[in-house]
Amino acid sequence: MTSAEATIPTEPVPGEVTLRRPELRPLWDTLHSRLSSGRPVTRVRLGPLDDTQREALADLLGLDRLPDARPSVPLTRLEEAVTELSGRTVREIVSELVGPLGDRAGERRRQRGERAELWTWLAEHETVRAQPALSDWVATCRAAGVAAGSVEHTRTLLTDALKVLAELPGEAEPLPVFAARVLSGQTHALDDGTPLSALVLRALATLYDTVPPQSAAQRRALWARAGVADDELSATVLVGGLRPAGDGLLARVAKACAEAGQAACLTLSHVRYPGEFILSEAPAPVVHVVENPSILALALRRFGPCCPPLVCTSGWPNSAAIQLLRMLADHGAALRYHGDFDGEGVRIAAYVLDKTPARPWRMTAADYRAAVALNPRGPQPGRITEAPWDLDLAEAMAEHGVAVVEELVAEVLLEDLAGTAQQRLRPGWS
């Protein structure tokens, strides 16, 4: 055989010429759609067919009369006709004439599996587990569905949102600076109106149990509450009884106020630029942390200049409070946290325990039940979320349906502090 002869295209066998008739195209297109469904196919309904198409179908099937304009054709009969004419299967012919067959049912199963895996991953993420209030945010994300119909794109968005949430509260940086630091230089990733910004703000609104912001001013206020603002003075934290050594401004201010039996109001600027600041190294000093200023006031009234180290978050801790607690822990302090026994108090406690090395202080289900026994009447606890440090606490609060604010257990807390206050001040704190 010469090379010229080898390039001559092979003519279709006579049977395949019949299969390729234009009048049979509706048959192959319909079969392609049905076979690509991924479901069993026993017959296909065609039509409406014109007379030439009906004649072609009758010839293919060997019928002695024209079929109806909307015929229902058994797949077994088609297989027999196609095999007889070409020696091939219906699937092979349809794939050749129309295109590769799909599996829509299988694709839907795959997509459902990908979506289910995505939401399981989000619900079990360490940031969500550490702050169970975010489970409600997970539910809203799931209800909204995948972004742009893409699981991969949605996972990327959620991953970035979780990175941002893990870094909050911020360090009083402007939003573009914060975004660039957390998101690998993406300065505008959290600009107003971006999908990522909307995701994070919705999470913050869920965490703080507030209505999602509707205006640009409300969105800025929510960012500022989370410590993302160009302001080192607005964020403050109250401390009492803190007597560090060192000649830095923070040490001098805190020590002077402690010796006078007064609280010190420290700004984020004090905390960010403390100067020389030294705590005793052994044994590690204990710093108690409370949610409400009234507890700090009661402690200072009782103990005066002998008040043990106490930090007050004044509700949700801002960037000054979180950074101070981290700094104290870095200098060897052991942190112990107590707050209100209500829905928000539990969320605040979970936030503090997640963002700092603090551990709970009289915040167990047993502590709650003991407090309720003494204070059986009170307001509703509000939205209750899981307490990661004691899985029985949420159940106990739901069972009793009573909130116990921190002031109602102040005497118990002060008794704990009295044990510390009576001890001789250790080196490095006086």
Coordinates of C-alpha atoms in Angstrom, one line a residue:
M1 CA 0.0 0.0 0.0
T2 CA 1.4 3.4 -1.0
S3 CA 1.4 6.4 1.4
A4 CA -1.2 8.1 -0.8
E5 CA -3.5 5.1 -0.5
A6 CA -3.0 5.1 3.3
T7 CA -4.4 8.6 3.6
I8 CA -7.7 7.9 1.8
P9 CA -10.4 8.0 4.5
T10 CA -12.3 4.8 5.1
E11 CA -15.9 4.9 4.0
P12 CA -18.5 4.0 6.7
V13 CA -20.0 0.6 6.4
P14 CA -23.5 0.6 4.8
G15 CA -25.2 0.1 8.1
E16 CA -23.5 3.1 9.7
V17 CA -24.6 5.3 6.8
T18 CA -28.1 4.5 7.8
L19 CA -27.4 5.4 11.4
R20 CA -25.9 8.7 10.3
R21 CA -29.0 9.9 8.5
P22 CA -29.9 13.4 9.5
E23 CA -33.5 12.4 10.1
L24 CA -32.4 10.2 13.0
R25 CA -30.6 13.1 14.8
P26 CA -33.6 13.7 17.2
L27 CA -33.3 10.0 18.2
W28 CA -29.6 10.2 19.0
D29 CA -29.9 13.6 20.8
T30 CA -32.7 12.3 23.0
L31 CA -30.8 9.1 23.8
H32 CA -27.7 11.1 24.6
S33 CA -29.7 13.1 27.2
R34 CA -31.4 10.1 28.7
L35 CA -28.3 7.9 28.9
S36 CA -26.3 10.8 30.4
S37 CA -28.8 11.0 33.3
G38 CA -27.0 8.3 35.2
R39 CA -30.3 6.5 35.7
P40 CA -31.5 3.2 34.2
V41 CA -33.1 3.7 30.7
T42 CA -35.5 1.1 29.2
R43 CA -37.3 3.3 26.6
V44 CA -37.2 6.7 25.1
R45 CA -40.0 9.0 24.0
L46 CA -39.4 11.0 20.9
G47 CA -41.2 13.8 19.1
P48 CA -42.9 15.4 17.7
L49 CA -41.4 13.8 14.6
D50 CA -42.1 14.9 11.0
D51 CA -42.9 12.4 8.3
T52 CA -39.3 12.0 7.1
Q53 CA -38.1 11.4 10.6
R54 CA -40.9 8.9 11.2
E55 CA -39.9 7.1 8.0
A56 CA -36.2 7.0 9.0
L57 CA -37.2 5.5 12.4
A58 CA -39.4 2.9 10.7
D59 CA -36.5 1.9 8.4
L60 CA -34.1 1.7 11.4
L61 CA -36.4 -0.5 13.4
G62 CA -37.7 -2.5 10.5
L63 CA -41.4 -1.4 11.0
D64 CA -44.0 -2.2 8.4
R65 CA -45.8 1.1 9.1
L66 CA -44.9 4.6 10.3
P67 CA -44.6 5.1 14.1
D68 CA -46.6 7.8 15.9
A69 CA -45.4 11.3 15.8
R70 CA -44.5 10.9 19.5
P71 CA -43.3 7.3 19.7
S72 CA -42.0 5.5 22.8
V73 CA -39.1 3.3 21.6
P74 CA -37.8 0.3 23.7
L75 CA -34.1 0.5 24.2
T76 CA -33.8 -3.3 23.6
R77 CA -35.3 -2.9 20.1
L78 CA -32.8 -0.1 19.4
E79 CA -29.9 -2.2 20.6
E80 CA -30.9 -5.0 18.3
A81 CA -31.2 -2.7 15.3
V82 CA -28.0 -0.8 15.9
T83 CA -26.0 -4.0 16.6
E84 CA -27.4 -5.6 13.4
L85 CA -26.4 -2.6 11.3
S86 CA -23.0 -1.7 12.8
G87 CA -22.0 -4.5 15.2
R88 CA -21.7 -1.8 17.9
T89 CA -23.8 -0.8 20.9
V90 CA -26.3 2.1 21.2
R91 CA -23.9 3.8 23.7
E92 CA -21.0 3.6 21.3
I93 CA -23.0 5.0 18.4
V94 CA -24.5 7.9 20.5
S95 CA -21.0 8.7 21.9
E96 CA -19.6 8.9 18.4
L97 CA -22.4 10.9 16.8
V98 CA -23.3 13.3 19.7
G99 CA -20.4 13.2 22.2
P100 CA -19.2 11.5 25.3
L101 CA -22.0 10.4 27.7
G102 CA -22.2 12.0 31.1
D103 CA -23.5 10.9 34.4
R104 CA -25.7 13.7 35.8
A105 CA -26.9 11.6 38.8
G106 CA -23.3 10.7 39.7
E107 CA -22.3 14.3 39.3
R108 CA -25.1 15.4 41.6
R109 CA -24.0 12.8 44.2
R110 CA -20.4 14.0 43.9
Q111 CA -21.5 17.6 44.4
R112 CA -23.7 16.7 47.3
G113 CA -20.8 14.9 48.9
E114 CA -18.4 17.8 48.3
R115 CA -21.0 20.2 49.9
A116 CA -21.5 17.9 52.9
E117 CA -17.8 17.6 53.4
L118 CA -17.4 21.4 53.2
W119 CA -20.0 22.1 55.9
T120 CA -18.6 19.4 58.1
W121 CA -15.2 20.9 57.8
L122 CA -16.5 24.3 58.7
A123 CA -18.5 23.1 61.7
E124 CA -15.6 21.2 63.0
H125 CA -13.0 23.9 62.4
E126 CA -10.9 24.7 65.5
T127 CA -12.0 28.3 65.5
V128 CA -15.7 27.3 65.5
R129 CA -15.2 24.6 68.2
A130 CA -13.4 27.1 70.4
Q131 CA -16.3 29.6 70.1
P132 CA -19.5 27.5 69.8
A133 CA -21.6 30.7 69.2
L134 CA -20.1 30.6 65.7
S135 CA -22.1 27.4 65.0
D136 CA -25.1 29.7 64.2
W137 CA -22.9 31.5 61.7
V138 CA -22.0 28.1 60.2
A139 CA -25.8 27.4 59.8
T140 CA -26.3 30.7 58.0
C141 CA -23.4 30.0 55.7
R142 CA -24.8 26.6 54.9
A143 CA -28.3 28.1 54.3
A144 CA -26.8 30.6 51.8
G145 CA -25.2 27.8 49.8
V146 CA -21.9 27.7 48.0
A147 CA -20.6 30.9 46.5
A148 CA -20.8 31.2 42.7
G149 CA -21.9 27.5 42.6
S150 CA -18.3 26.5 43.5
V151 CA -17.3 24.5 46.6
E152 CA -13.7 25.2 46.0
H153 CA -14.3 29.0 45.8
T154 CA -16.5 28.8 48.9
R155 CA -13.9 26.9 50.9
T156 CA -11.3 29.6 50.0
L157 CA -13.6 32.4 51.2
L158 CA -14.4 30.5 54.4
T159 CA -10.7 29.7 55.0
D160 CA -9.9 33.4 54.7
A161 CA -12.8 34.4 57.0
L162 CA -11.6 31.9 59.6
K163 CA -8.1 33.4 59.4
V164 CA -9.5 36.8 60.1
L165 CA -11.6 35.6 63.0
A166 CA -8.6 33.9 64.5
E167 CA -6.7 37.2 64.5
L168 CA -9.4 39.2 66.1
P169 CA -9.4 41.4 68.1
G170 CA -7.1 43.4 66.0
E171 CA -4.3 45.7 67.1
A172 CA -6.0 49.0 66.3
E173 CA -4.7 48.8 62.8
P174 CA -6.6 50.4 59.9
L175 CA -8.7 47.8 58.0
P176 CA -6.4 47.7 54.9
V177 CA -3.3 47.2 57.1
F178 CA -5.0 44.5 59.1
A179 CA -6.1 42.8 55.9
A180 CA -2.6 42.9 54.4
R181 CA -1.1 41.4 57.5
V182 CA -3.6 38.6 57.9
L183 CA -4.3 37.8 54.3
S184 CA -0.8 37.7 52.7
G185 CA -0.8 41.3 51.4
Q186 CA -4.4 41.4 50.1
T187 CA -4.9 45.0 51.2
H188 CA -8.5 45.4 49.8
A189 CA -9.8 41.9 50.7
L190 CA -11.9 43.2 53.5
D191 CA -13.1 46.4 51.8
D192 CA -16.7 47.3 52.3
G193 CA -18.9 45.3 50.0
T194 CA -16.5 42.3 49.4
P195 CA -17.9 38.8 50.0
L196 CA -15.2 38.1 52.5
S197 CA -16.0 41.3 54.5
A198 CA -19.7 40.3 54.5
L199 CA -18.8 36.8 55.8
V200 CA -16.6 38.1 58.7
L201 CA -19.1 40.8 59.7
R202 CA -21.9 38.3 59.8
A203 CA -19.8 36.1 62.0
L204 CA -19.0 39.0 64.3
A205 CA -22.7 39.9 64.5
T206 CA -23.5 36.3 65.5
L207 CA -20.7 36.2 68.1
Y208 CA -21.8 39.5 69.7
D209 CA -25.5 38.6 69.3
T210 CA -26.2 41.8 67.4
V211 CA -28.2 42.6 64.3
P212 CA -26.0 42.3 61.2
P213 CA -24.8 45.8 60.2
Q214 CA -26.8 47.4 57.4
S215 CA -25.0 50.7 56.8
A216 CA -21.4 51.6 56.2
A217 CA -21.3 53.4 59.6
Q218 CA -22.6 50.3 61.3
R219 CA -20.0 48.1 59.6
R220 CA -17.2 50.4 60.6
A221 CA -18.5 50.3 64.2
L222 CA -18.5 46.5 64.2
W223 CA -14.9 46.4 62.9
A224 CA -13.9 48.9 65.6
R225 CA -15.5 46.7 68.2
A226 CA -13.4 43.9 67.0
G227 CA -10.2 46.0 67.3
V228 CA -9.8 47.0 63.7
A229 CA -9.5 50.8 63.8
D230 CA -6.7 53.3 63.6
D231 CA -7.0 54.3 67.3
E232 CA -4.7 53.2 70.2
L233 CA -6.5 55.3 72.8
S234 CA -10.2 54.3 72.6
A235 CA -9.6 50.7 73.6
T236 CA -8.9 50.6 77.3
V237 CA -8.7 47.9 80.0
L238 CA -9.1 48.2 83.8
V239 CA -6.6 46.6 86.2
G240 CA -6.1 46.6 89.9
G241 CA -3.5 45.2 92.2
L242 CA -1.0 44.8 89.4
R243 CA 2.5 45.5 90.8
P244 CA 5.1 44.7 88.1
A245 CA 8.7 45.7 88.5
G246 CA 10.5 47.7 85.8
D247 CA 10.8 51.3 84.9
G248 CA 8.4 51.2 81.8
L249 CA 5.4 53.4 81.7
L250 CA 2.9 50.6 82.0
A251 CA 4.7 49.1 85.1
R252 CA 4.9 52.5 86.8
V253 CA 1.2 53.4 86.1
A254 CA -0.1 50.0 87.2
K255 CA 2.1 49.9 90.3
A256 CA 1.3 53.4 91.4
C257 CA -2.4 52.7 91.2
A258 CA -2.1 49.4 93.0
E259 CA -0.2 51.0 95.9
A260 CA -2.9 53.6 96.2
G261 CA -5.6 50.9 96.2
Q262 CA -7.0 52.3 92.9
A263 CA -7.8 50.9 89.5
A264 CA -5.6 51.8 86.5
C265 CA -7.2 52.4 83.1
L266 CA -4.7 51.3 80.6
T267 CA -4.9 52.2 76.9
L268 CA -3.9 50.0 74.0
S269 CA -1.0 52.3 73.6
H270 CA 0.2 51.5 77.1
V271 CA 0.0 47.8 76.4
R272 CA 1.6 48.0 73.0
Y273 CA 4.6 50.0 74.2
P274 CA 5.0 48.9 77.8
G275 CA 8.7 49.5 78.2
E276 CA 10.5 47.6 80.9
F277 CA 7.9 45.3 82.5
I278 CA 8.9 42.4 84.8
L279 CA 6.8 39.8 86.7
S280 CA 8.1 37.3 89.2
E281 CA 9.1 34.0 87.6
A282 CA 8.6 31.4 90.4
P283 CA 6.1 30.6 91.4
A284 CA 4.0 32.0 88.6
P285 CA 1.7 34.8 89.8
V286 CA -2.0 34.3 89.3
V287 CA -4.0 37.1 87.7
H288 CA -7.7 36.8 88.0
V289 CA -9.9 38.2 85.2
V290 CA -13.5 39.3 85.6
E291 CA -16.2 40.5 83.2
N292 CA -17.7 43.3 85.2
P293 CA -16.1 46.5 86.7
S294 CA -18.3 46.2 89.8
I295 CA -16.3 43.1 90.8
L296 CA -13.1 45.0 90.5
A297 CA -14.6 47.9 92.5
L298 CA -15.7 45.5 95.3
A299 CA -12.2 43.9 95.4
L300 CA -10.5 47.3 95.7
R301 CA -12.9 48.4 98.4
R302 CA -12.2 45.3 100.4
F303 CA -8.5 44.8 99.9
G304 CA -7.2 48.3 99.0
P305 CA -3.5 48.4 98.4
C306 CA -3.4 44.6 99.2
C307 CA -5.7 43.8 96.3
P308 CA -4.4 40.8 94.3
P309 CA -3.8 41.2 90.6
L310 CA -7.1 41.7 88.8
V311 CA -8.1 42.5 85.2
C312 CA -11.5 43.5 84.1
T313 CA -12.7 43.1 80.5
S314 CA -15.8 45.3 80.9
G315 CA -17.9 42.9 78.9
W316 CA -16.6 41.8 75.6
P317 CA -12.8 42.2 75.7
N318 CA -11.3 44.7 73.3
S319 CA -7.8 44.6 71.8
A320 CA -6.3 46.3 74.9
A321 CA -7.7 43.7 77.2
I322 CA -6.7 40.7 75.1
Q323 CA -3.2 42.0 74.4
L324 CA -2.6 42.8 78.1
L325 CA -3.7 39.3 79.1
R326 CA -1.4 37.8 76.5
M327 CA 1.5 39.9 77.7
L328 CA 0.9 38.9 81.3
A329 CA 0.8 35.2 80.2
D330 CA 4.0 35.7 78.2
H331 CA 5.6 37.1 81.4
G332 CA 4.7 34.0 83.4
A333 CA 1.3 34.9 84.9
A334 CA -1.4 32.2 85.2
L335 CA -4.8 33.6 84.1
R336 CA -8.1 32.7 85.7
Y337 CA -11.4 34.0 84.1
H338 CA -14.9 34.5 85.6
G339 CA -17.9 36.1 84.0
D340 CA -21.7 36.2 84.0
F341 CA -23.7 32.9 83.9
D342 CA -25.9 33.9 80.9
G343 CA -25.8 33.3 77.2
E344 CA -23.6 36.3 76.4
G345 CA -21.4 35.7 79.5
V346 CA -20.6 32.2 78.2
R347 CA -19.8 33.5 74.8
I348 CA -17.5 36.1 76.3
A349 CA -15.8 33.4 78.4
A350 CA -15.3 31.2 75.4
Y351 CA -13.8 34.2 73.5
V352 CA -11.4 35.0 76.3
L353 CA -10.3 31.3 76.7
D354 CA -9.8 31.0 73.0
K355 CA -7.8 34.2 72.5
T356 CA -5.6 33.9 75.6
P357 CA -4.1 31.2 77.8
A358 CA -6.7 31.9 80.5
R359 CA -8.5 29.0 82.3
P360 CA -12.0 29.1 83.8
W361 CA -12.5 30.3 87.4
R362 CA -15.7 29.0 89.1
M363 CA -17.4 28.7 85.7
T364 CA -18.5 25.0 85.8
A365 CA -22.0 23.6 85.7
A366 CA -21.6 22.8 89.4
D367 CA -20.7 26.4 90.1
Y368 CA -23.8 27.6 88.2
R369 CA -26.1 25.2 90.0
A370 CA -24.7 26.3 93.4
A371 CA -25.3 30.0 92.4
V372 CA -28.9 29.2 91.2
A373 CA -29.7 27.5 94.5
L374 CA -28.9 30.8 96.2
N375 CA -30.5 33.0 93.5
P376 CA -33.4 30.9 92.1
R377 CA -35.1 33.9 90.6
G378 CA -33.6 36.0 87.8
P379 CA -33.8 37.0 84.2
Q380 CA -33.8 34.6 81.3
P381 CA -30.2 33.6 80.2
G382 CA -30.9 34.6 76.6
R383 CA -29.4 32.6 73.7
I384 CA -27.5 29.7 75.2
T385 CA -24.5 28.3 73.4
E386 CA -22.1 25.5 74.4
A387 CA -19.3 26.1 76.9
P388 CA -16.2 24.4 75.5
W389 CA -14.7 24.0 79.0
D390 CA -17.8 22.2 80.5
L391 CA -20.3 20.6 78.1
D392 CA -22.8 20.3 81.0
L393 CA -23.0 24.0 81.6
A394 CA -25.3 24.9 78.6
E395 CA -27.6 22.0 79.6
A396 CA -27.8 23.2 83.2
M397 CA -28.6 26.8 82.1
A398 CA -31.3 25.6 79.8
E399 CA -32.7 23.4 82.5
H400 CA -33.0 26.2 85.1
G401 CA -33.6 29.0 82.6
V402 CA -32.1 31.6 85.0
A403 CA -29.2 34.0 84.5
V404 CA -26.8 34.6 87.4
V405 CA -24.8 37.8 86.9
E406 CA -21.3 38.0 88.3
E407 CA -22.3 40.4 91.1
L408 CA -24.5 37.7 92.7
V409 CA -21.5 35.5 93.3
A410 CA -19.2 38.4 94.2
E411 CA -18.7 37.1 97.8
V412 CA -17.5 33.7 96.6
L413 CA -15.1 35.4 94.2
L414 CA -13.8 37.8 96.9
E415 CA -13.2 34.9 99.2
D416 CA -11.0 33.3 96.6
L417 CA -9.1 36.6 96.2
A418 CA -8.8 36.9 99.9
G419 CA -6.5 33.9 100.0
T420 CA -4.2 35.6 97.6
A421 CA -4.5 39.0 99.3
Q422 CA -3.4 37.6 102.7
Q423 CA -0.2 36.1 101.2
R424 CA 3.0 38.1 101.4
L425 CA 3.5 40.0 98.2
R426 CA 6.1 38.1 96.2
P427 CA 9.3 39.6 94.8
G428 CA 8.6 41.3 91.5
W429 CA 5.1 42.5 92.5
S430 CA 6.1 45.0 95.2

